[in-house]
PDB file of C-alpha atoms and ligand atoms in Angstrom:
ATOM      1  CA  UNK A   4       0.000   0.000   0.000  1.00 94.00           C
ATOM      2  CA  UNK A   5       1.192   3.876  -0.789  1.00 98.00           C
ATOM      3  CA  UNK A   6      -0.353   6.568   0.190  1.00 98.00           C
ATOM      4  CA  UNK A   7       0.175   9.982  -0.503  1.00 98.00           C
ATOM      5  CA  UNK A   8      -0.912  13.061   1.888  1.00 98.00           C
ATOM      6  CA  UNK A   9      -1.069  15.713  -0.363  1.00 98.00           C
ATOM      7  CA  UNK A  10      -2.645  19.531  -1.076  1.00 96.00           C
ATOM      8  CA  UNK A  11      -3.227  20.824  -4.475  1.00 95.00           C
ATOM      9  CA  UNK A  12      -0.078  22.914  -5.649  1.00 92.00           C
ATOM     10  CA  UNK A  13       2.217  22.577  -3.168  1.00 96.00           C
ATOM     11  CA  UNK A  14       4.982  20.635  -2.964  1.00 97.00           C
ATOM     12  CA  UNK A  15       3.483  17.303  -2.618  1.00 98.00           C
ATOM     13  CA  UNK A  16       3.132  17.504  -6.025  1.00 97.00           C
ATOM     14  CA  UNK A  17       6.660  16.605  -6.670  1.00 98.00           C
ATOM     15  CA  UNK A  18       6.020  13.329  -5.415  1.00 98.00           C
ATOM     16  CA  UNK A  19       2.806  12.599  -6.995  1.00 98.00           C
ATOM     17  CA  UNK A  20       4.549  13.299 -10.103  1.00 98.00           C
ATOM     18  CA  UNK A  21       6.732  10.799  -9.033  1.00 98.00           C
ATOM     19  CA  UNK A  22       4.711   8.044  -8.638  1.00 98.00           C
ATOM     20  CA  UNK A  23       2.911   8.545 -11.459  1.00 98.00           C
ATOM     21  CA  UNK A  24       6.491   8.465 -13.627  1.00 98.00           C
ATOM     22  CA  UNK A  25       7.015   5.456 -12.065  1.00 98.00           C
ATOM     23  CA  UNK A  26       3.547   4.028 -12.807  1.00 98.00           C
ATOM     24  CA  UNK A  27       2.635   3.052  -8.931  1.00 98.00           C
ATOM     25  CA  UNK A  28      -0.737   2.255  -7.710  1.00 98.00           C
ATOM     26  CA  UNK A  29      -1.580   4.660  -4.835  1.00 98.00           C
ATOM     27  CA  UNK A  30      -4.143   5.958  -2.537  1.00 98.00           C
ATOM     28  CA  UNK A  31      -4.566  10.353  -2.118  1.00 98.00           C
ATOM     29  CA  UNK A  32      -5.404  11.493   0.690  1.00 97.00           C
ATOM     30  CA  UNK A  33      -6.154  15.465   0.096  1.00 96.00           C
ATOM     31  CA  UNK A  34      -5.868  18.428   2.585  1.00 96.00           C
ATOM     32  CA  UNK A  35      -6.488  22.520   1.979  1.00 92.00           C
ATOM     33  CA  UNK A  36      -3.595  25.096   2.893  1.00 88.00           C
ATOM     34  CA  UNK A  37      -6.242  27.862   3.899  1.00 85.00           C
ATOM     35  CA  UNK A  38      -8.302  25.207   6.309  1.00 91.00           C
ATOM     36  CA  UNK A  39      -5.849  24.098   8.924  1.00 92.00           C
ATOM     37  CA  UNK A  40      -6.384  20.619   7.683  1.00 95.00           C
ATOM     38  CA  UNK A  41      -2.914  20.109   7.485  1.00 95.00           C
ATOM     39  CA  UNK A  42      -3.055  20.309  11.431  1.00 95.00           C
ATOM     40  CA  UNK A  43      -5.528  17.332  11.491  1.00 95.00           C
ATOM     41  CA  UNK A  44      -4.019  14.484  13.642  1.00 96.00           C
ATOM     42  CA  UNK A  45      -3.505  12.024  11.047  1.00 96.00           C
ATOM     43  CA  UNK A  46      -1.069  14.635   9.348  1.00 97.00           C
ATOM     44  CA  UNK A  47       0.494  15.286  12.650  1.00 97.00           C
ATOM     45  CA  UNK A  48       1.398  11.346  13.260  1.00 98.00           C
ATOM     46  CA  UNK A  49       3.176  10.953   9.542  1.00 98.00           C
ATOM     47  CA  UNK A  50       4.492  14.602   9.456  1.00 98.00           C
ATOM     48  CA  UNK A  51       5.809  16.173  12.675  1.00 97.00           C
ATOM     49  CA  UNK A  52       5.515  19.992  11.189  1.00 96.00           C
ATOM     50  CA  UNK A  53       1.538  19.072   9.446  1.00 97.00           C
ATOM     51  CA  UNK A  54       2.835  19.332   6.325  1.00 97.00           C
ATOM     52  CA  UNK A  55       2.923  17.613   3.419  1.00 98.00           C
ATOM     53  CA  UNK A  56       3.957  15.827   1.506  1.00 98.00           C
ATOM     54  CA  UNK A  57       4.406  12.819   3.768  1.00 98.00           C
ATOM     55  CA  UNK A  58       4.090   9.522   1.979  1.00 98.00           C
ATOM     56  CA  UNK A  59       3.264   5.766   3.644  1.00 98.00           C
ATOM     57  CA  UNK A  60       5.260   3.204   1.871  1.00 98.00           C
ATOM     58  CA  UNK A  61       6.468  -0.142   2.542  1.00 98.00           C
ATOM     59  CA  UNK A  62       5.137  -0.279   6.376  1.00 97.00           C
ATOM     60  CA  UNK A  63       6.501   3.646   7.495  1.00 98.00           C
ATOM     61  CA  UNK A  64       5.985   7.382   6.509  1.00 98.00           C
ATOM     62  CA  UNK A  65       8.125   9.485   4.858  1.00 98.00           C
ATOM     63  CA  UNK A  66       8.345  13.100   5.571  1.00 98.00           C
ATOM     64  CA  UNK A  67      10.565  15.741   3.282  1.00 98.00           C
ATOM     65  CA  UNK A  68       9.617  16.106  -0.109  1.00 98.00           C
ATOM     66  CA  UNK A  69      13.266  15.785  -0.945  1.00 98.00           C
ATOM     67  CA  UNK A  70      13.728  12.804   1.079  1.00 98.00           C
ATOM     68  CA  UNK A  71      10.834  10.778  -0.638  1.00 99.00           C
ATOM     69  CA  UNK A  72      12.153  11.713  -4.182  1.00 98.00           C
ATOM     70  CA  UNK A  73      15.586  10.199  -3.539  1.00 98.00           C
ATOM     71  CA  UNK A  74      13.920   7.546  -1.165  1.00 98.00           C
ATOM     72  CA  UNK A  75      11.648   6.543  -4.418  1.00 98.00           C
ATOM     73  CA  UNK A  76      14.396   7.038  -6.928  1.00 98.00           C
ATOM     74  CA  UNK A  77      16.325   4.222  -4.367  1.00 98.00           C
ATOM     75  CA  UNK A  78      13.303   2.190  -4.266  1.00 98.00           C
ATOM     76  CA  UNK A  79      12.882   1.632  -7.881  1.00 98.00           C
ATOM     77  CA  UNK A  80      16.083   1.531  -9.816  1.00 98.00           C
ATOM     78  CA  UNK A  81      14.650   0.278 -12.739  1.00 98.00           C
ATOM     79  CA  UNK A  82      13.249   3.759 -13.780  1.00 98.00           C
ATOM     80  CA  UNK A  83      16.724   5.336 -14.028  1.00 98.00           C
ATOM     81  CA  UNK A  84      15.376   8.535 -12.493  1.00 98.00           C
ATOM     82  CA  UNK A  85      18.170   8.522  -9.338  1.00 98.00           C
ATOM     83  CA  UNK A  86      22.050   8.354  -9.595  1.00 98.00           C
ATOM     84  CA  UNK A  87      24.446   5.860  -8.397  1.00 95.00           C
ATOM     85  CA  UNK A  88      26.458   7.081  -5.084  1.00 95.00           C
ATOM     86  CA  UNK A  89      30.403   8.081  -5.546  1.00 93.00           C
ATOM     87  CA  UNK A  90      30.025   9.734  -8.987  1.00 94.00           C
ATOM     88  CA  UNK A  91      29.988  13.227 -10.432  1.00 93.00           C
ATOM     89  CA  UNK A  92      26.579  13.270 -11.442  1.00 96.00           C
ATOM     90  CA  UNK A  93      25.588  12.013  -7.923  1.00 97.00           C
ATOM     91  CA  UNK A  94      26.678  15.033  -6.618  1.00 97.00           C
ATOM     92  CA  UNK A  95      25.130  17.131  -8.925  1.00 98.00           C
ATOM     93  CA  UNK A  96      22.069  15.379  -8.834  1.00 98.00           C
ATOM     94  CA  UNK A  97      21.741  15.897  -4.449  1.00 98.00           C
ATOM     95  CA  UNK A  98      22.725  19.967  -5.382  1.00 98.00           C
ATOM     96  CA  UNK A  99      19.194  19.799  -7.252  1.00 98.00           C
ATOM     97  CA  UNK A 100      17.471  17.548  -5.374  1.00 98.00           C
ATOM     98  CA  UNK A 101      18.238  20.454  -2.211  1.00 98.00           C
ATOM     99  CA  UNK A 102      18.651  23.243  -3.849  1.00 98.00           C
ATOM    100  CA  UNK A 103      15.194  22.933  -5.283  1.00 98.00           C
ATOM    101  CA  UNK A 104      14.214  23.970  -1.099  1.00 98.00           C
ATOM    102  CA  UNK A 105      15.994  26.928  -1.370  1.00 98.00           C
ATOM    103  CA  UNK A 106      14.386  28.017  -4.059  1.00 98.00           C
ATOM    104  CA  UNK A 107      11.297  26.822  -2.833  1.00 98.00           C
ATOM    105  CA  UNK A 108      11.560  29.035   0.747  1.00 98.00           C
ATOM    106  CA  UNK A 109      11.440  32.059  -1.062  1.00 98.00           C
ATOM    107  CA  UNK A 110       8.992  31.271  -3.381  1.00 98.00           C
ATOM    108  CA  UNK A 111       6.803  30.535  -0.482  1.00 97.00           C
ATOM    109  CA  UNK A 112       8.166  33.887   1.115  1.00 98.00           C
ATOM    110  CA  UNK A 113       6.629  35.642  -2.115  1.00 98.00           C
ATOM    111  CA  UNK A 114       3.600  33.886  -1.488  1.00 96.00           C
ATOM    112  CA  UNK A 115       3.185  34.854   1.972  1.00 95.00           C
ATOM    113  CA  UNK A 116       3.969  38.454   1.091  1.00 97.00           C
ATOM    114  CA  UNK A 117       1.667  38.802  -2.223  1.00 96.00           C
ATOM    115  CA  UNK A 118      -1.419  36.163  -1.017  1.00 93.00           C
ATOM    116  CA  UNK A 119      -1.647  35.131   2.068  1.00 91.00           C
ATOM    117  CA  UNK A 120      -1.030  38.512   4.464  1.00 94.00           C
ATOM    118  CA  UNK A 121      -3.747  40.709   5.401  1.00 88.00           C
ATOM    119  CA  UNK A 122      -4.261  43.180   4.815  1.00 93.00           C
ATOM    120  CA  UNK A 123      -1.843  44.690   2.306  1.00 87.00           C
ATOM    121  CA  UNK A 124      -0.513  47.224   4.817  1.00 91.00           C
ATOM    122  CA  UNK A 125       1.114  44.119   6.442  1.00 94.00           C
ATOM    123  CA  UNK A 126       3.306  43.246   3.666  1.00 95.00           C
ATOM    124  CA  UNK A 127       6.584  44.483   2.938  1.00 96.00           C
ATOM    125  CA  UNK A 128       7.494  46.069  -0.492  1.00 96.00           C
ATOM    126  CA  UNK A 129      11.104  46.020   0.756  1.00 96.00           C
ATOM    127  CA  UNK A 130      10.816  42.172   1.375  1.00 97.00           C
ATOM    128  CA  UNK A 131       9.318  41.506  -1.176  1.00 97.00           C
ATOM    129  CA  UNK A 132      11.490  43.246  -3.508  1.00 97.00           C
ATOM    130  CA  UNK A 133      14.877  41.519  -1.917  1.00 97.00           C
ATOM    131  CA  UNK A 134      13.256  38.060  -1.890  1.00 98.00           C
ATOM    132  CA  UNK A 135      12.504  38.704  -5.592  1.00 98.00           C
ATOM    133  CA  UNK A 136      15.897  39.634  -6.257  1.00 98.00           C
ATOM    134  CA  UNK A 137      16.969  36.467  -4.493  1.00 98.00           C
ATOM    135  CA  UNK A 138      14.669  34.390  -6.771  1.00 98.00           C
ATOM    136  CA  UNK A 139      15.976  35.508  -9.648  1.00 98.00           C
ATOM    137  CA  UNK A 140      19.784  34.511  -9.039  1.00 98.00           C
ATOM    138  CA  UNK A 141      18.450  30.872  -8.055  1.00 98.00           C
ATOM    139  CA  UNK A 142      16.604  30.907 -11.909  1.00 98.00           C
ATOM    140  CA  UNK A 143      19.578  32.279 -13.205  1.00 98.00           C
ATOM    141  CA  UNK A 144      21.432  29.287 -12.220  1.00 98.00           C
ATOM    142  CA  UNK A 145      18.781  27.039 -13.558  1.00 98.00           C
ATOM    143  CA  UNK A 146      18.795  29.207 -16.859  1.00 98.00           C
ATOM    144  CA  UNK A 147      22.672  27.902 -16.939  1.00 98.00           C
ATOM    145  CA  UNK A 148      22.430  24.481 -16.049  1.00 98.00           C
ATOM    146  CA  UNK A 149      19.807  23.982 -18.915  1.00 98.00           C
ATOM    147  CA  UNK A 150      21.964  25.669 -21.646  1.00 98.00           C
ATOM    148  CA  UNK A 151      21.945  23.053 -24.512  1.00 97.00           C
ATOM    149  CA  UNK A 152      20.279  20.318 -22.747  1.00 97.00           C
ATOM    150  CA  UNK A 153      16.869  19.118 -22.152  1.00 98.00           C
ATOM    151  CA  UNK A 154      16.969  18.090 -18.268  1.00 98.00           C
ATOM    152  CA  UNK A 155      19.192  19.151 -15.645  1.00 98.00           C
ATOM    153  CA  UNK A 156      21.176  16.066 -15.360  1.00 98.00           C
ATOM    154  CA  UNK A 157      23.365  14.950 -18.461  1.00 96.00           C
ATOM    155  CA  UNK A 158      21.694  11.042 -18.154  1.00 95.00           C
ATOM    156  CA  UNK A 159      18.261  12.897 -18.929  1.00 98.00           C
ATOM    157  CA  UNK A 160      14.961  13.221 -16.874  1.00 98.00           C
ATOM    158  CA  UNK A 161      15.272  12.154 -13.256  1.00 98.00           C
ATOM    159  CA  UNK A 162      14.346  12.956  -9.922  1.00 98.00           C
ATOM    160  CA  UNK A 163      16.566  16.401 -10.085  1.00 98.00           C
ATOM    161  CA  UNK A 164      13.816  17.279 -12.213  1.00 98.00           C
ATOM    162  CA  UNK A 165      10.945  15.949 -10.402  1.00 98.00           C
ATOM    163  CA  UNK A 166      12.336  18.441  -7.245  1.00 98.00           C
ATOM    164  CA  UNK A 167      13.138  21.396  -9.528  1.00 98.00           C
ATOM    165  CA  UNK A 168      10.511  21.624 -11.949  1.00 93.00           C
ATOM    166  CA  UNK A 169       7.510  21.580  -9.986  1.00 91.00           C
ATOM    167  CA  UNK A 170       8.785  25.420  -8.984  1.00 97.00           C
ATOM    168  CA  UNK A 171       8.761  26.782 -12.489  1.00 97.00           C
ATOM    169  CA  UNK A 172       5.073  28.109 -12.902  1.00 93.00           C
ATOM    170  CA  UNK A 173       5.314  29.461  -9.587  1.00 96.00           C
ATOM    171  CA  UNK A 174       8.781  31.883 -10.300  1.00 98.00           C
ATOM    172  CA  UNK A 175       7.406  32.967 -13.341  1.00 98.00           C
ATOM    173  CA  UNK A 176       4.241  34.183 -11.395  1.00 98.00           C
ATOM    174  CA  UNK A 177       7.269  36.684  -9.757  1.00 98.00           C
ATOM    175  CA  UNK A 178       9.824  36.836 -12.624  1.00 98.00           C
ATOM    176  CA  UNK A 179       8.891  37.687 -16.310  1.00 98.00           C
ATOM    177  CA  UNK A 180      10.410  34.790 -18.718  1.00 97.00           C
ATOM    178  CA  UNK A 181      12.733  37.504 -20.425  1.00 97.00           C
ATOM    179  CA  UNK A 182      16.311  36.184 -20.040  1.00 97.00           C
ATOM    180  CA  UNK A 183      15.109  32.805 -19.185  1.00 98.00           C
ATOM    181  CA  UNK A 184      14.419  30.973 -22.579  1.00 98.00           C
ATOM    182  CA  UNK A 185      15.610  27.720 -21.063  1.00 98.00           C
ATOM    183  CA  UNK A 186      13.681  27.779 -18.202  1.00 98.00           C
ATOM    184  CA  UNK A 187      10.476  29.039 -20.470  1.00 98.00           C
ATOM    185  CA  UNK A 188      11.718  25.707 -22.972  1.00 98.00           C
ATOM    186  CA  UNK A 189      11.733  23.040 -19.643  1.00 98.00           C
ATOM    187  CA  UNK A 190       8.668  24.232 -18.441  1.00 98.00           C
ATOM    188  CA  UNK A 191       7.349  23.477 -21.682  1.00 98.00           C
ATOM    189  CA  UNK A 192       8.822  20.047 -21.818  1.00 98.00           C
ATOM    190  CA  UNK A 193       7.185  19.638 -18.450  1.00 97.00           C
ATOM    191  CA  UNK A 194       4.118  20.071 -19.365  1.00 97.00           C
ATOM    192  CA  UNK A 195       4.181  17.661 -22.464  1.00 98.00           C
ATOM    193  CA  UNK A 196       5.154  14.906 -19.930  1.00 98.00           C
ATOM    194  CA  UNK A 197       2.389  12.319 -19.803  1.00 98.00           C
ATOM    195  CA  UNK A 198       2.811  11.567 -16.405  1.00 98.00           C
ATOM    196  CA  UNK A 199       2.836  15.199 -15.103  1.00 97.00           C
ATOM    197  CA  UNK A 200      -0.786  15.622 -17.124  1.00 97.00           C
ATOM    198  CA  UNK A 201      -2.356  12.266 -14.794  1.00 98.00           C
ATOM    199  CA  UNK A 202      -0.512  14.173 -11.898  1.00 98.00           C
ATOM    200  CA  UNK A 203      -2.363  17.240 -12.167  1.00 96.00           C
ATOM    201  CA  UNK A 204      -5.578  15.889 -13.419  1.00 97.00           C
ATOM    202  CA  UNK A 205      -5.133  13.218  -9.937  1.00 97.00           C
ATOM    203  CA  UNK A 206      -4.371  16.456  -7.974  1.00 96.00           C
ATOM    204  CA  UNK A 207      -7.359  18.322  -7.976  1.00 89.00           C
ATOM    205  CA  UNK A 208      -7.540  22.521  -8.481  1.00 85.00           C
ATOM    206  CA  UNK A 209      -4.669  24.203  -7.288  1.00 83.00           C
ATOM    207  CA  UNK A 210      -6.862  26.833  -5.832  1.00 82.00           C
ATOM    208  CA  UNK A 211      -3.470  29.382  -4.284  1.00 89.00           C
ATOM    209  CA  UNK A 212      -2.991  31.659  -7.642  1.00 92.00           C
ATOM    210  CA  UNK A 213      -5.460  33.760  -8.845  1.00 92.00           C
ATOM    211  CA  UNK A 214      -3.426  36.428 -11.301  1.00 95.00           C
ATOM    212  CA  UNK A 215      -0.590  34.628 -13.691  1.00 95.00           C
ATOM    213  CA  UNK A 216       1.631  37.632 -12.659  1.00 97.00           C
ATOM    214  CA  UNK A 217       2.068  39.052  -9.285  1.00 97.00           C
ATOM    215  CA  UNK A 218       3.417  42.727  -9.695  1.00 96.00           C
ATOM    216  CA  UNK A 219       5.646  43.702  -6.966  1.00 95.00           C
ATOM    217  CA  UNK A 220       4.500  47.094  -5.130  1.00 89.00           C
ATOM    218  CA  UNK A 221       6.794  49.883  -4.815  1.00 81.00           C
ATOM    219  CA  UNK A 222       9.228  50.300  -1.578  1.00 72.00           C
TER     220      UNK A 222
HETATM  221  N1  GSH B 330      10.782  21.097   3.155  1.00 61.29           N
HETATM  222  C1  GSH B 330       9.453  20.539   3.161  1.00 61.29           C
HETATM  223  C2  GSH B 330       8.444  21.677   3.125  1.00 61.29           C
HETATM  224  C3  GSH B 330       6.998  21.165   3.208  1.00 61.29           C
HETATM  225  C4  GSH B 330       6.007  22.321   3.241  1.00 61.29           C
HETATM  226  O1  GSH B 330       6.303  23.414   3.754  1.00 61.29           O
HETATM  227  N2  GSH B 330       4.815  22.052   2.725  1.00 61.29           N
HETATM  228  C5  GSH B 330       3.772  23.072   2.728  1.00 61.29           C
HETATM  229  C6  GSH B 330       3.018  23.045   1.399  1.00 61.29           C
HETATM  230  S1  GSH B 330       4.036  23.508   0.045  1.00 61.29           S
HETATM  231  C7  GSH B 330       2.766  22.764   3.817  1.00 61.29           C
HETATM  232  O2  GSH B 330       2.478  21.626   4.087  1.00 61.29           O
HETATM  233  N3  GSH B 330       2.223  23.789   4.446  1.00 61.29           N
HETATM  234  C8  GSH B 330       1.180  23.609   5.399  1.00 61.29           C
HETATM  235  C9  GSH B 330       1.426  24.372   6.642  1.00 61.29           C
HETATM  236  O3  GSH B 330       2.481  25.022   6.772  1.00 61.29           O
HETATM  237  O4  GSH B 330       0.557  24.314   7.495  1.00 61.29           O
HETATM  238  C10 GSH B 330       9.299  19.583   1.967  1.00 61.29           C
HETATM  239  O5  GSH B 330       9.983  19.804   0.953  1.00 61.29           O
HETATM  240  O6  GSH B 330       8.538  18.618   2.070  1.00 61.29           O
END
């Protein structure tokens, strides 16, 4: 039995991707970020923070998106999406697999700033303007990796992607794509995946972004 405890459009999405790449039977069970359902004791047993994604598999639960992609990628060598330890392209492939978090921290900074906080008077134009700033250098260090290639890891798609990519709609609600024609070209690629289309059609609404572009305010 898997199960997957998971919200629409957050980062549990990674690993519903995941399974679905890797063509796994599983069980959903769905939470709201706006509810406090992710507080609900069930969550709380799996996930000592309530969040998600935590994910039951063979007898114990998982916590850390990153540590269920490489736990997964492990688990099921056959797909080719992990790396083997003591090489190169290992160590590439753990920068991506963690440096998708830092990118992912300040894109949930932005979203604090430009959704969540009420009301507007509580936000901080000078914030959000730095975190912004810091965004960018992370994309710009995507842009680079992708130069001339398809997927961030010379062997092709693998769970370096499956971290990374699920942050690309959300930076360009911050960033406009000028200066990022790779990053515009993988998103693309992304979305032609057939497993990411099941993933988002098993998701349900991602019901956070309202506006495709968030303007930032002036400081
Ligand atoms: N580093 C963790 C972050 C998990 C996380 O913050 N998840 C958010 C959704 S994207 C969440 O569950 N938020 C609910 C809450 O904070 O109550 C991971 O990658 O799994």
């Amino acid at each position: 039995m898997i199960r997957l405890h998971h919200c629409p459009g957050s980062r549990s999405m990674r690993v519903l991707w995941a399974l679905e790449e890797l063509g796994l039977d599983y069980d959903l069970v769905s939470y709201r970020l706006d509810d406090g359902s992710t507080r609900r004791p069930e969550l709380m047993a799996l996930s000592p923070a309530g969040r998600v994604p935590a994910l039951e598999i063979d007898g114990q639960a998982i916590f850390e998106s990153g540590a269920i992609i490489e736990y997964l990628c492990e688990r099921f060598p056959e797909a080719g999406l992990g790396v083997a330890p003591g090489t190169a392209e290992r160590a590439r492939f753990l920068e991506w697999v963690h440096f998708a978090e830092t990118q992912a921290n300040i894109l949930q900074s932005l979203n604090i700033q430009h959704i969540f906080l009420r009301p507007a008077s509580a936000r901080s134009p000078a914030m959000m303007q730095l975190e912004t700033r810091r965004l960018v250098k992370t994309m710009q260090a995507q842009e680079a990796a992708l130069a001339g290639r398809d997927w961030l890891l010379h062997q092709g798609f693998s769970g370096a992607d499956l971290m990374m990519a699920f942050n690309v709609t959300a930076c360009f609600r911050f960033v406009r794509p000028d200066g990022f024609a790779n990053l515009a070209a993988y998103a693309a690629r992304i979305a032609e995946r057939p497993a990411y289309a099941r993933a988002l059609e098993r998701s349900g609404e991602d019901v956070l972004y309202t506006r495709d572009f968030y303007e930032l305010p002036e400081a």
